[in-house]
CSV table of C-alpha atoms in Angstrom, one decimal:
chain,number,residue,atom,x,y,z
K,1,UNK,CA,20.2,-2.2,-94.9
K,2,UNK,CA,19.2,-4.6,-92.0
K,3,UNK,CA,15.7,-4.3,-90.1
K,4,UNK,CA,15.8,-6.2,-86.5
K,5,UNK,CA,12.6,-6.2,-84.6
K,6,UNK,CA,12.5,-5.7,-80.8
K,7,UNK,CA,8.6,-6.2,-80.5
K,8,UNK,CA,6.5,-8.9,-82.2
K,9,UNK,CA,4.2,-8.0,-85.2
K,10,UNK,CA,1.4,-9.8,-86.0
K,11,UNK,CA,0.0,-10.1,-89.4
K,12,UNK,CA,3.3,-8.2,-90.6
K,13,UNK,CA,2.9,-7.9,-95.0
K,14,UNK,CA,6.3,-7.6,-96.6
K,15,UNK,CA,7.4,-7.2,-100.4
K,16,UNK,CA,11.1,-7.4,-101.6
K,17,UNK,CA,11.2,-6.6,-105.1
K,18,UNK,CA,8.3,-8.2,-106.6
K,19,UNK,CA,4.6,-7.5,-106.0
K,20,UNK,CA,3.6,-10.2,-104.3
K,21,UNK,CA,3.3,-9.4,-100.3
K,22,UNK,CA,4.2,-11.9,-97.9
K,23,UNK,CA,2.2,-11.6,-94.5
K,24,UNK,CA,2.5,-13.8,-91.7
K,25,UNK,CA,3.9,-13.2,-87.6
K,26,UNK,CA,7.8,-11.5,-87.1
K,27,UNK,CA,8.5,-12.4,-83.7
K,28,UNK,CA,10.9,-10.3,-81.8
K,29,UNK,CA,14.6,-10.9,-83.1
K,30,UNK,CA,13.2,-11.5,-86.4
K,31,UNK,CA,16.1,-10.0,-89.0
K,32,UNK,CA,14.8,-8.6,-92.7
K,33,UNK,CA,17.7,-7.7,-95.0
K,34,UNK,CA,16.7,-5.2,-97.8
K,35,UNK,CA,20.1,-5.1,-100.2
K,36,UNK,CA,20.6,-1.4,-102.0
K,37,UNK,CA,18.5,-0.3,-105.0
K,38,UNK,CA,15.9,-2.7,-103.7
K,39,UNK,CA,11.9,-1.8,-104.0
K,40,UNK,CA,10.6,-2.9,-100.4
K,41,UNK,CA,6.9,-2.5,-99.0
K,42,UNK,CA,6.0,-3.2,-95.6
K,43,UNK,CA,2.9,-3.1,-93.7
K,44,UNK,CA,2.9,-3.6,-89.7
K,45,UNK,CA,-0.6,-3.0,-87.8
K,46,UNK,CA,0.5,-2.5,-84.3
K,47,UNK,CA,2.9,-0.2,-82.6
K,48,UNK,CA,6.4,-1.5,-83.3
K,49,UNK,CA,9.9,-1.2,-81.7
K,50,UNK,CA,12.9,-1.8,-83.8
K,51,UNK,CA,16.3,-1.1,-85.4
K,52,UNK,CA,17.4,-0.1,-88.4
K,53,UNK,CA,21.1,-0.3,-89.7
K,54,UNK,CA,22.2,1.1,-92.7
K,55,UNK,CA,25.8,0.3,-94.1
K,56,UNK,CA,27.0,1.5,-97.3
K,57,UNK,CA,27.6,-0.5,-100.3
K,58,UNK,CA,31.7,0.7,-100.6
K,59,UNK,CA,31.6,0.0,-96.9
K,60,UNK,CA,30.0,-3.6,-97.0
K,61,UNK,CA,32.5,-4.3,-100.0
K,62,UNK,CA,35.2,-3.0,-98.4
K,63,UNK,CA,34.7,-5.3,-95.4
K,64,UNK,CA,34.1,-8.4,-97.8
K,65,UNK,CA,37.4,-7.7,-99.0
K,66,UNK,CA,39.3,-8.0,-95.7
K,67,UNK,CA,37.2,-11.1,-94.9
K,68,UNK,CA,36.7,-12.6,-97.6
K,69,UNK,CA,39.2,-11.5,-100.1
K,70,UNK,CA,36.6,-10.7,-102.5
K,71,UNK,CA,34.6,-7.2,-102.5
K,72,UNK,CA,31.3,-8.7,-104.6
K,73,UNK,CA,28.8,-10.8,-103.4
K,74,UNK,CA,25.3,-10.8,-103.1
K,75,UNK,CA,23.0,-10.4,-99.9
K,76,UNK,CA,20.7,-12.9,-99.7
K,77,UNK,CA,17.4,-12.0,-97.4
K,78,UNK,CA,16.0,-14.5,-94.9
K,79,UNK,CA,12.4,-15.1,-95.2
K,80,UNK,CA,9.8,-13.2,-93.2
K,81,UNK,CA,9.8,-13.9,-89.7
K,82,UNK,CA,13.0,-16.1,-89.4
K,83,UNK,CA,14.5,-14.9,-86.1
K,84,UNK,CA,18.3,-14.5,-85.5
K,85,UNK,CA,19.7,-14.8,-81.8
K,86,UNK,CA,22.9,-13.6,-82.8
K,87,UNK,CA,21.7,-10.6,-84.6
K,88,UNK,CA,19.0,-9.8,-82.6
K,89,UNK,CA,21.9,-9.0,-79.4
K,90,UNK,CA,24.3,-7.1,-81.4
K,91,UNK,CA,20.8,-4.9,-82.5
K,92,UNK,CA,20.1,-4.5,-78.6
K,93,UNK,CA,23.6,-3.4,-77.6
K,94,UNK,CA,23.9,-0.6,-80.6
K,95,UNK,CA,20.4,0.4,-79.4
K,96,UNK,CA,21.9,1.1,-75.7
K,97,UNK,CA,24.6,2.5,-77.1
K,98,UNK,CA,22.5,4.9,-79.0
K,99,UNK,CA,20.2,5.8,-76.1
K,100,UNK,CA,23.5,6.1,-73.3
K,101,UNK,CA,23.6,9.8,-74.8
K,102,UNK,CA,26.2,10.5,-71.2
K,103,UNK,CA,28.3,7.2,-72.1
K,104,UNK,CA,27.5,6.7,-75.2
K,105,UNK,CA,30.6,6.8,-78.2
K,106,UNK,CA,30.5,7.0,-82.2
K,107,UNK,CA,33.6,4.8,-82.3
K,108,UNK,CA,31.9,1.9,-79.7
K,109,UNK,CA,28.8,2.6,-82.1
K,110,UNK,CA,30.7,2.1,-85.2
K,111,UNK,CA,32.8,-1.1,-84.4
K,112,UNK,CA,29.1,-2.4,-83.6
K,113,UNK,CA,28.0,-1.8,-87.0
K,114,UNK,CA,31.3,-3.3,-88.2
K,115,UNK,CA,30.7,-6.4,-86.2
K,116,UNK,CA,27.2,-6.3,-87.1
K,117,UNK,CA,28.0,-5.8,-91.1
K,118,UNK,CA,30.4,-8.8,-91.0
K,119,UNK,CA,28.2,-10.8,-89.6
K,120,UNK,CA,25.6,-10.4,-92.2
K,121,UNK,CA,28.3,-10.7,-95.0
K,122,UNK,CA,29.0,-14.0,-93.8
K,123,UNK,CA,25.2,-15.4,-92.9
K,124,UNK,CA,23.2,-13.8,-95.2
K,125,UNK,CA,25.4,-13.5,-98.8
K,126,UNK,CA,27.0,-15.9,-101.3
K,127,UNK,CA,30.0,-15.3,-98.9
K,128,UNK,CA,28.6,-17.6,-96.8
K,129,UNK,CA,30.8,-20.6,-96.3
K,130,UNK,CA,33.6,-19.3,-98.3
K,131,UNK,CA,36.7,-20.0,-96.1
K,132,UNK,CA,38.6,-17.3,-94.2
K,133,UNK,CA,42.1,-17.1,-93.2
K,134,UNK,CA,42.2,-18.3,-89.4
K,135,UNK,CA,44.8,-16.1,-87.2
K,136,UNK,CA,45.6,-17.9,-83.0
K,137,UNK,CA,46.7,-15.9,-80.4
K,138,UNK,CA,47.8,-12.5,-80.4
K,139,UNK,CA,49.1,-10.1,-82.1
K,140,UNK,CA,52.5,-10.2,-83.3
K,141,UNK,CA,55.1,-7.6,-81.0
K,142,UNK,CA,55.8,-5.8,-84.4
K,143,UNK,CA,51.6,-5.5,-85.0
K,144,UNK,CA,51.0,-4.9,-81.8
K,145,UNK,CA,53.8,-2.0,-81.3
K,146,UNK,CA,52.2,-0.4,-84.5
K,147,UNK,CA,48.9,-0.3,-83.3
K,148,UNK,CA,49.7,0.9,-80.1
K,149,UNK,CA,51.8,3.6,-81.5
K,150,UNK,CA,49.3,4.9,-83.5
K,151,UNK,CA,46.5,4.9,-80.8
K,152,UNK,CA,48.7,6.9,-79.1
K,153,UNK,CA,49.8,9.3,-81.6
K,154,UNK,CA,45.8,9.5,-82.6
K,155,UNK,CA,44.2,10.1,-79.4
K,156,UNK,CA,42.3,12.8,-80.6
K,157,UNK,CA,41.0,11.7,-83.5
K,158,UNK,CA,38.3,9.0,-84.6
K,159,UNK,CA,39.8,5.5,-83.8
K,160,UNK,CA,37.3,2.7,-85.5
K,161,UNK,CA,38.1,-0.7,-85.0
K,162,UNK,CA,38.3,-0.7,-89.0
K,163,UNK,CA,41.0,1.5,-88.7
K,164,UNK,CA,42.8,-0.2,-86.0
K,165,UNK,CA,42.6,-3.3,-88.1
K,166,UNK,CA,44.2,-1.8,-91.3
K,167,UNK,CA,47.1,-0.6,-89.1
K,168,UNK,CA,47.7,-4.2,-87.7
K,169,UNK,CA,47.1,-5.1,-91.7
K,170,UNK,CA,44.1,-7.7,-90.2
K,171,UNK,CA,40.5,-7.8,-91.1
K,172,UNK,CA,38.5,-6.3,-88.4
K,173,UNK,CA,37.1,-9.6,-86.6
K,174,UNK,CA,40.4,-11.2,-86.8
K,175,UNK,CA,42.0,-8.3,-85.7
K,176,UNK,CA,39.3,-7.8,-82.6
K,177,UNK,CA,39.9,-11.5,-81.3
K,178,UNK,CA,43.7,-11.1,-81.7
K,179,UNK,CA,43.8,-7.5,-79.6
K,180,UNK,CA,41.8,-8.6,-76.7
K,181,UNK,CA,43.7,-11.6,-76.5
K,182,UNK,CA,46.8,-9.5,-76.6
K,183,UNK,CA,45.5,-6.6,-74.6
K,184,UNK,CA,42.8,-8.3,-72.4
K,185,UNK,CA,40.5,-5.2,-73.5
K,186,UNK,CA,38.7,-4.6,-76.5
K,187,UNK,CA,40.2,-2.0,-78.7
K,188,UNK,CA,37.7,0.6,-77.7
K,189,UNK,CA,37.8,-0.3,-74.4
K,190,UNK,CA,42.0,0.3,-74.5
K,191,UNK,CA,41.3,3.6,-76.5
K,192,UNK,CA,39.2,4.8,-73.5
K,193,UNK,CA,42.0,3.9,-71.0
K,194,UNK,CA,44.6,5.6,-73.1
K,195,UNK,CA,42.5,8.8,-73.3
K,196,UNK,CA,42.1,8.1,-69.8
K,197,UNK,CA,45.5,8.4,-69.0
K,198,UNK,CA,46.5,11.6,-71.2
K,199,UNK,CA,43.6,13.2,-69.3
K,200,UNK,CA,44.8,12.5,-66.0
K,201,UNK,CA,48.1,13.6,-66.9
K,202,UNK,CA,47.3,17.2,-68.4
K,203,UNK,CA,44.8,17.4,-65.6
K,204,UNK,CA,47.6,16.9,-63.5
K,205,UNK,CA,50.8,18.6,-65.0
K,206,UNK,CA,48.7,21.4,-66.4
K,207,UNK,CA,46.3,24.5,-65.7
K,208,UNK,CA,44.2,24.1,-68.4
K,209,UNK,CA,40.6,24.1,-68.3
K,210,UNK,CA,39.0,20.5,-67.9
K,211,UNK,CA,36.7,20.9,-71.4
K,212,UNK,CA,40.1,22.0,-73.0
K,213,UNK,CA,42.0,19.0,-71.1
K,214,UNK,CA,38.6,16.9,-72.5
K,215,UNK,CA,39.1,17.7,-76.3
K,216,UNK,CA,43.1,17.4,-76.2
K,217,UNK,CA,42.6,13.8,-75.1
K,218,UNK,CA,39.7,12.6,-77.3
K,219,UNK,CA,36.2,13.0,-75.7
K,220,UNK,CA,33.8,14.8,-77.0
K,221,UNK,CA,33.0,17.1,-74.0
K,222,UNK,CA,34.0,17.6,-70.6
K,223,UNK,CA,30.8,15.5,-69.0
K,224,UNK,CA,31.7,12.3,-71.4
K,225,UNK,CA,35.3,12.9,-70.2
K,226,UNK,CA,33.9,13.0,-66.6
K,227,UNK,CA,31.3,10.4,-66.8
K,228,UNK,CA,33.9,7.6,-68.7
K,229,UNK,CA,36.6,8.2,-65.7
K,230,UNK,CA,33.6,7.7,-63.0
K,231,UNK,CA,32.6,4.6,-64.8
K,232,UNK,CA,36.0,3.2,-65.3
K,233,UNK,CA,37.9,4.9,-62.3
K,234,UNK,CA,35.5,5.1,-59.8
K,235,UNK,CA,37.0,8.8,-59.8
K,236,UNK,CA,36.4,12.3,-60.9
K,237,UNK,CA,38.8,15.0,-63.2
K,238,UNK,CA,39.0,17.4,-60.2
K,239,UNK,CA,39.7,14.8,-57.7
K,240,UNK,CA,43.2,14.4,-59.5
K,241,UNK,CA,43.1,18.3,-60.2
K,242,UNK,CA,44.0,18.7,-56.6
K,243,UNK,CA,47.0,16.0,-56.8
K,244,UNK,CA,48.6,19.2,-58.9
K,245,UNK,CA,51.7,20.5,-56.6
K,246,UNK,CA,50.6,24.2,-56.3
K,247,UNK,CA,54.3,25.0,-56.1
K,248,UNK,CA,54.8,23.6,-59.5
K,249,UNK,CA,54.6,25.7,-62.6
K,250,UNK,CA,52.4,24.2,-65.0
K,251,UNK,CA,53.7,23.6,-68.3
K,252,UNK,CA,51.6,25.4,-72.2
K,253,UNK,CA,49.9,22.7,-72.8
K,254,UNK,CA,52.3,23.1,-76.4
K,255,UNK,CA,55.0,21.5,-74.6
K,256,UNK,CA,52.6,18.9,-73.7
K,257,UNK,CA,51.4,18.0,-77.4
K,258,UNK,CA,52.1,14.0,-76.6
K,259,UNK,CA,55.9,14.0,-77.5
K,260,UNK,CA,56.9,14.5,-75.0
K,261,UNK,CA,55.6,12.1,-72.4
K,262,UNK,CA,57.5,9.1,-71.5
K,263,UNK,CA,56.1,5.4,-72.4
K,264,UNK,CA,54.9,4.8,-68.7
K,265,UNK,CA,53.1,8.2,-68.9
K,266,UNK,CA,51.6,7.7,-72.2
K,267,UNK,CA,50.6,4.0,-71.6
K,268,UNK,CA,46.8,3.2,-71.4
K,269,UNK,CA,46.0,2.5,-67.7
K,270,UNK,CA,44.4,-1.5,-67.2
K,271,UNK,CA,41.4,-2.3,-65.1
């Protein structure tokens, strides 16, 4: 696990396996890896603000693998106090993400973490400097058709970028680059607009109640639908409740289960 310090700590005492304590100032952005099984003490004598990011072991391996080609290595900590730009702004945007309860999403969360675990893989482990394969540009058409057929076909399930990037048969951070260069979106950002879109559409073309229409297309409740199409639309579910033709019949949603909706329909919405 990783420790990133939002607030400076004077006189901070740490001990990583062994029994001598260091002690000494952690400014703010300072980074302390503790790798698993480890003994760790830690002393701190003022209030403190930080956050702590715990990855699995199969997980970390499983992203050395698609990085690196090679699933063991060995973290190596930085001393006490060194400070980490980098680190220290991927730790403040999982903490927002945490604390936006109304906006917040496990998958945003999660390809954070992923972001955040290949970074440390590659700065702080005898993975560091090993070479990588390099992908340019985009994806290919037949990588990015998959992809996009399987967003689709998985709107209501969990998407993580890890995911994503098996489909597209990339490592997660090559696969990232190449989608937003592809896509001009990040994949979670394209995800949203997809379930965007499907909501609109039963919203639209259906009857069914708006937390219903939430789950069907992916959110986690009616207010996350709501507040995600304010933020991106500018816009609320009912507004296009009332573009419904009340002469129209509205379909079960079972005839509405995603097969049948043409590409246009289905297609995430840009912007």
């Amino acid at each position: 696990m990783a420790l990133v310090l939002f607030t400076a700590q004077p006189d901070r005492q740490v001990a990583l396996n062994s029994d001598r304590r260091m002690e000494g100032l952690a400014p703010a952005g300072a980074l302390e890896i503790i790798p698993v099984e480890s003994e760790v003490f830690a002393r701190w004598l003022v209030e403190k603000q930080n956050l702590l990011v715990a990855v699995e072991p199969a997980r970390l391996e499983r992203l050395a693998g698609m990085e690196f080609d090679r699933d063991t290595f060995e973290l190596r900590p930085p001393k006490l106090g060194f400070v980490d730009a980098q680190a220290h702004t991927l730790a403040r945007w999982m903490r927002r993400e945490v604390e936006t309860t109304e906006l917040g999403c496990a998958e945003s969360l999660d390809a954070l973490v992923t972001v955040f675990a290949t970074y440390l893989l590659r700065n702080y482990s005898s993975l560091k400097g090993r070479s990588t394969s390099m992908f340019n540009g985009g994806l290919s058409p037949n990588a990015w058709r998959r992809v996009n057929d399987f967003i689709q076909a998985h709107l209501t399930e969990s998407l993580p970028l890890e995911r994503l990037a098996m489909v597209a048969g990339l490592s997660p951070s090559h696969f990232a680059r190449a989608f937003k260069h592809t896509t001009g979106q990040s994949p979670h950002q394209y995800v949203i607009s997809s379930r965007l879109t499907y909501a609109r559409h039963l919203i639209i073309k259906t009857e069914a109640p708006l937390s219903e229409v939430a789950k069907i297309a992916g959110f986690s409740s009616n207010s996350h639908m709501t507040a995600m199409m304010k933020r991106v639309w500018g816009t609320m579910p009912k507004e296009y409740r009332r573009l419904r033709q009340v002469d129209d019949i509205a379909p079960d949603l079972g005839s509405l289960n995603g097969s049948g909706l043409s590409d246009s329909e289905h297609h995430s919405e840009e912007g």
